[in-house]
Amino acid sequence: MGIISRGFSGRRAASDVKLPPGQYLTKDFPVLSAGPTPRVPLETWEFTIADGKNVVQRWDWNAFRALPSETPTVDIHCVTRWSKLATTWEGVSLDTLFANVKTDASYVTVESYGDYTTNLPLKDLMGGQAWVAFRFDGKDLAPEHGGPARLLVPHLYFWKSAKWVHGVTLMRDDKPGFWESLGYNNYGDPWKEQRYWE
Ligand SMILES: Nc1nc2c(c(=O)[nH]1)N[C@H]1C(S)=C(S)[C@@H](COP(=O)(O)O)O[C@H]1N2
Ligand SMILES: [Mo]
């Protein structure tokens, strides 16, 4: 029913809205940061992909912004129970960033300016599921929301969407990131309510 009427009307009626279990809707955009907001000048900003210790791809801001970008509209779900629907972003797909990377690694650690890390399976970054986003709601991403650029992985709880993203490291073995080491679930599927380690 939900899917049929949604497809038919082309937008969601209020009665159609389906939130993951235990979530409530908010119109605000709360700021959740584990530490101070790092200020990253565009002149020194870079995004790298490393395979173990070897950096295999590197972009400075101009090279990064010269890549083709996309404008996803997605729902986001924070483990602290707020959700926002139909948020609009601009960013570079991880498929684009990984286009020339060959690896047999199955996991990644995402690293941010200012020390934050988060881990996820590499396949969750691929297939149109993840972006390095630099614009939100038509405006440059504000520093408190992760500007100049943040990861956006909307199908997982929002702590996986690392703000001030600096790069990703490919790993053969999975390794818990910042919140995952402090008790948040290793994977974090909001539809399965994977908030904490069992
Ligand atoms: N670098 C970094 N990224 C981060 C965080 C953080 O503390 N540091 N918090 C995470 C959490 S728990 C959430 S819910 C979202 C919050 O993003 P927002 O502040 O833009 O709402 O960022 C995630 N990414
Ligand atoms: Mo969060």
PDB file of N, CA, C and O and ligand atoms in Angstrom, residues 29-35 77-80 82 89 112-113 116 144-146 150 158-164 178-179 184, ligand 1:
ATOM      1  N   PHE A  29      17.791  20.249  12.518  1.00  0.00           N
ATOM      2  CA  PHE A  29      18.950  19.427  12.187  1.00  0.00           C
ATOM      3  C   PHE A  29      19.868  19.484  13.410  1.00  0.00           C
ATOM      4  O   PHE A  29      20.725  20.356  13.521  1.00  0.00           O
ATOM      5  N   PRO A  30      19.664  18.548  14.368  1.00  0.00           N
ATOM      6  CA  PRO A  30      20.490  18.575  15.581  1.00  0.00           C
ATOM      7  C   PRO A  30      21.965  18.394  15.228  1.00  0.00           C
ATOM      8  O   PRO A  30      22.289  17.776  14.224  1.00  0.00           O
ATOM      9  N   VAL A  31      22.830  18.970  16.057  1.00  0.00           N
ATOM     10  CA  VAL A  31      24.277  18.787  15.893  1.00  0.00           C
ATOM     11  C   VAL A  31      24.754  17.802  16.947  1.00  0.00           C
ATOM     12  O   VAL A  31      24.510  18.000  18.131  1.00  0.00           O
ATOM     13  N   LEU A  32      25.391  16.721  16.520  1.00  0.00           N
ATOM     14  CA  LEU A  32      25.939  15.734  17.445  1.00  0.00           C
ATOM     15  C   LEU A  32      27.397  15.502  17.099  1.00  0.00           C
ATOM     16  O   LEU A  32      27.713  14.882  16.091  1.00  0.00           O
ATOM     17  N   SER A  33      28.273  16.020  17.938  1.00  0.00           N
ATOM     18  CA  SER A  33      29.711  15.882  17.721  1.00  0.00           C
ATOM     19  C   SER A  33      30.355  15.439  19.018  1.00  0.00           C
ATOM     20  O   SER A  33      30.029  15.961  20.083  1.00  0.00           O
ATOM     21  N   ALA A  34      31.267  14.488  18.918  1.00  0.00           N
ATOM     22  CA  ALA A  34      31.933  13.957  20.105  1.00  0.00           C
ATOM     23  C   ALA A  34      33.021  14.903  20.615  1.00  0.00           C
ATOM     24  O   ALA A  34      33.513  14.741  21.724  1.00  0.00           O
ATOM     25  N   GLY A  35      33.402  15.886  19.829  1.00  0.00           N
ATOM     26  CA  GLY A  35      34.464  16.815  20.247  1.00  0.00           C
ATOM     27  C   GLY A  35      34.265  18.147  19.561  1.00  0.00           C
ATOM     28  O   GLY A  35      33.210  18.398  18.989  1.00  0.00           O
ATOM     29  N   HIS A  77      18.720   8.805   9.961  1.00  0.00           N
ATOM     30  CA  HIS A  77      18.239   8.271  11.235  1.00  0.00           C
ATOM     31  C   HIS A  77      19.378   8.240  12.247  1.00  0.00           C
ATOM     32  O   HIS A  77      20.368   7.524  12.053  1.00  0.00           O
ATOM     33  N   CYS A  78      19.246   9.014  13.310  1.00  0.00           N
ATOM     34  CA  CYS A  78      20.273   9.025  14.358  1.00  0.00           C
ATOM     35  C   CYS A  78      19.910   8.021  15.434  1.00  0.00           C
ATOM     36  O   CYS A  78      18.745   7.843  15.780  1.00  0.00           O
ATOM     37  N   VAL A  79      20.932   7.390  15.992  1.00  0.00           N
ATOM     38  CA  VAL A  79      20.721   6.392  17.044  1.00  0.00           C
ATOM     39  C   VAL A  79      20.070   7.026  18.280  1.00  0.00           C
ATOM     40  O   VAL A  79      19.420   6.338  19.054  1.00  0.00           O
ATOM     41  N   THR A  80      20.205   8.341  18.464  1.00  0.00           N
ATOM     42  CA  THR A  80      19.534   9.013  19.585  1.00  0.00           C
ATOM     43  C   THR A  80      18.049   9.235  19.293  1.00  0.00           C
ATOM     44  O   THR A  80      17.377   9.941  20.025  1.00  0.00           O
ATOM     45  N   TRP A  82      16.258  10.594  16.607  1.00  0.00           N
ATOM     46  CA  TRP A  82      15.635  11.508  15.647  1.00  0.00           C
ATOM     47  C   TRP A  82      15.880  11.025  14.223  1.00  0.00           C
ATOM     48  O   TRP A  82      16.911  10.409  13.921  1.00  0.00           O
ATOM     49  N   TRP A  89      21.121  16.657  -0.526  1.00  0.00           N
ATOM     50  CA  TRP A  89      22.569  16.784  -0.422  1.00  0.00           C
ATOM     51  C   TRP A  89      23.172  16.900  -1.808  1.00  0.00           C
ATOM     52  O   TRP A  89      22.530  16.570  -2.820  1.00  0.00           O
ATOM     53  N   SER A 112      38.262  10.779  10.064  1.00  0.00           N
ATOM     54  CA  SER A 112      37.895  12.194   9.999  1.00  0.00           C
ATOM     55  C   SER A 112      39.026  13.068  10.487  1.00  0.00           C
ATOM     56  O   SER A 112      39.837  12.631  11.310  1.00  0.00           O
ATOM     57  N   TYR A 113      39.053  14.324  10.020  1.00  0.00           N
ATOM     58  CA  TYR A 113      39.847  15.347  10.700  1.00  0.00           C
ATOM     59  C   TYR A 113      39.330  15.434  12.132  1.00  0.00           C
ATOM     60  O   TYR A 113      38.119  15.455  12.359  1.00  0.00           O
ATOM     61  N   TYR A 116      37.905  11.254  14.807  1.00  0.00           N
ATOM     62  CA  TYR A 116      36.763  10.329  14.773  1.00  0.00           C
ATOM     63  C   TYR A 116      36.985   9.246  13.710  1.00  0.00           C
ATOM     64  O   TYR A 116      37.511   9.525  12.631  1.00  0.00           O
ATOM     65  N   GLU A 144      29.678  22.758  11.504  1.00  0.00           N
ATOM     66  CA  GLU A 144      29.164  21.902  12.594  1.00  0.00           C
ATOM     67  C   GLU A 144      28.503  20.640  12.061  1.00  0.00           C
ATOM     68  O   GLU A 144      28.378  19.646  12.777  1.00  0.00           O
ATOM     69  N   HIS A 145      28.087  20.645  10.801  1.00  0.00           N
ATOM     70  CA  HIS A 145      27.502  19.441  10.195  1.00  0.00           C
ATOM     71  C   HIS A 145      28.514  18.658   9.363  1.00  0.00           C
ATOM     72  O   HIS A 145      28.149  17.747   8.628  1.00  0.00           O
ATOM     73  N   GLY A 146      29.800  19.033   9.470  1.00  0.00           N
ATOM     74  CA  GLY A 146      30.831  18.218   8.844  1.00  0.00           C
ATOM     75  C   GLY A 146      31.560  18.862   7.688  1.00  0.00           C
ATOM     76  O   GLY A 146      32.382  18.214   7.045  1.00  0.00           O
ATOM     77  N   ARG A 150      31.532  15.577   4.390  1.00  0.00           N
ATOM     78  CA  ARG A 150      31.277  14.466   5.304  1.00  0.00           C
ATOM     79  C   ARG A 150      30.850  13.248   4.505  1.00  0.00           C
ATOM     80  O   ARG A 150      30.348  13.366   3.388  1.00  0.00           O
ATOM     81  N   PHE A 158      23.177   7.341  11.698  1.00  0.00           N
ATOM     82  CA  PHE A 158      23.917   8.502  11.203  1.00  0.00           C
ATOM     83  C   PHE A 158      25.318   8.622  11.798  1.00  0.00           C
ATOM     84  O   PHE A 158      26.121   9.408  11.313  1.00  0.00           O
ATOM     85  N   TRP A 159      25.622   7.859  12.862  1.00  0.00           N
ATOM     86  CA  TRP A 159      27.012   7.956  13.372  1.00  0.00           C
ATOM     87  C   TRP A 159      28.005   7.391  12.363  1.00  0.00           C
ATOM     88  O   TRP A 159      29.199   7.699  12.419  1.00  0.00           O
ATOM     89  N   LYS A 160      27.520   6.566  11.409  1.00  0.00           N
ATOM     90  CA  LYS A 160      28.412   6.056  10.359  1.00  0.00           C
ATOM     91  C   LYS A 160      28.758   7.144   9.339  1.00  0.00           C
ATOM     92  O   LYS A 160      29.704   6.996   8.556  1.00  0.00           O
ATOM     93  N   SER A 161      27.971   8.223   9.321  1.00  0.00           N
ATOM     94  CA  SER A 161      28.189   9.309   8.353  1.00  0.00           C
ATOM     95  C   SER A 161      29.202  10.290   8.944  1.00  0.00           C
ATOM     96  O   SER A 161      28.843  11.342   9.480  1.00  0.00           O
ATOM     97  N   ALA A 162      30.469   9.912   8.847  1.00  0.00           N
ATOM     98  CA  ALA A 162      31.545  10.661   9.503  1.00  0.00           C
ATOM     99  C   ALA A 162      31.636  12.090   8.975  1.00  0.00           C
ATOM    100  O   ALA A 162      31.769  12.314   7.769  1.00  0.00           O
ATOM    101  N   LYS A 163      31.579  13.050   9.906  1.00  0.00           N
ATOM    102  CA  LYS A 163      31.750  14.457   9.552  1.00  0.00           C
ATOM    103  C   LYS A 163      33.237  14.755   9.372  1.00  0.00           C
ATOM    104  O   LYS A 163      34.091  14.058   9.897  1.00  0.00           O
ATOM    105  N   TRP A 164      33.557  15.814   8.646  1.00  0.00           N
ATOM    106  CA  TRP A 164      34.951  16.250   8.368  1.00  0.00           C
ATOM    107  C   TRP A 164      35.789  15.093   7.835  1.00  0.00           C
ATOM    108  O   TRP A 164      36.951  14.870   8.241  1.00  0.00           O
ATOM    109  N   PHE A 178      35.141   4.634  16.552  1.00  0.00           N
ATOM    110  CA  PHE A 178      34.990   5.381  17.808  1.00  0.00           C
ATOM    111  C   PHE A 178      33.755   4.937  18.593  1.00  0.00           C
ATOM    112  O   PHE A 178      33.876   4.397  19.692  1.00  0.00           O
ATOM    113  N   TRP A 179      32.573   5.122  18.032  1.00  0.00           N
ATOM    114  CA  TRP A 179      31.358   4.763  18.772  1.00  0.00           C
ATOM    115  C   TRP A 179      31.190   3.259  18.879  1.00  0.00           C
ATOM    116  O   TRP A 179      30.650   2.751  19.863  1.00  0.00           O
ATOM    117  N   TYR A 184      28.207   1.176  20.652  1.00  0.00           N
ATOM    118  CA  TYR A 184      27.248   1.192  19.551  1.00  0.00           C
ATOM    119  C   TYR A 184      27.441  -0.059  18.686  1.00  0.00           C
ATOM    120  O   TYR A 184      28.541  -0.609  18.606  1.00  0.00           O
TER     121      TYR A 184
HETATM  122  N1  LIG B   1      33.744  13.326  12.852  1.00  0.00           N
HETATM  123  C1  LIG B   1      32.585  13.057  13.457  1.00  0.00           C
HETATM  124  N2  LIG B   1      31.573  12.574  12.703  1.00  0.00           N
HETATM  125  C2  LIG B   1      30.391  12.301  13.271  1.00  0.00           C
HETATM  126  C3  LIG B   1      30.184  12.479  14.664  1.00  0.00           C
HETATM  127  C4  LIG B   1      31.265  12.968  15.417  1.00  0.00           C
HETATM  128  O1  LIG B   1      31.176  13.143  16.649  1.00  0.00           O
HETATM  129  N3  LIG B   1      32.444  13.254  14.784  1.00  0.00           N
HETATM  130  N4  LIG B   1      28.975  12.149  15.219  1.00  0.00           N
HETATM  131  C5  LIG B   1      28.135  11.199  14.491  1.00  0.00           C
HETATM  132  C6  LIG B   1      26.797  11.124  14.995  1.00  0.00           C
HETATM  133  S1  LIG B   1      26.535  10.219  16.402  1.00  0.00           S
HETATM  134  C7  LIG B   1      25.743  11.644  14.314  1.00  0.00           C
HETATM  135  S2  LIG B   1      24.150  11.392  14.798  1.00  0.00           S
HETATM  136  C8  LIG B   1      25.952  12.527  13.162  1.00  0.00           C
HETATM  137  C9  LIG B   1      25.409  13.874  13.492  1.00  0.00           C
HETATM  138  O2  LIG B   1      25.525  14.710  12.387  1.00  0.00           O
HETATM  139  P1  LIG B   1      24.983  16.174  12.516  1.00  0.00           P
HETATM  140  O3  LIG B   1      25.727  16.821  13.663  1.00  0.00           O
HETATM  141  O4  LIG B   1      25.232  16.824  11.203  1.00  0.00           O
HETATM  142  O5  LIG B   1      23.517  16.059  12.835  1.00  0.00           O
HETATM  143  O6  LIG B   1      27.313  12.669  12.822  1.00  0.00           O
HETATM  144  C10 LIG B   1      28.101  11.534  12.997  1.00  0.00           C
HETATM  145  N5  LIG B   1      29.398  11.822  12.488  1.00  0.00           N
END
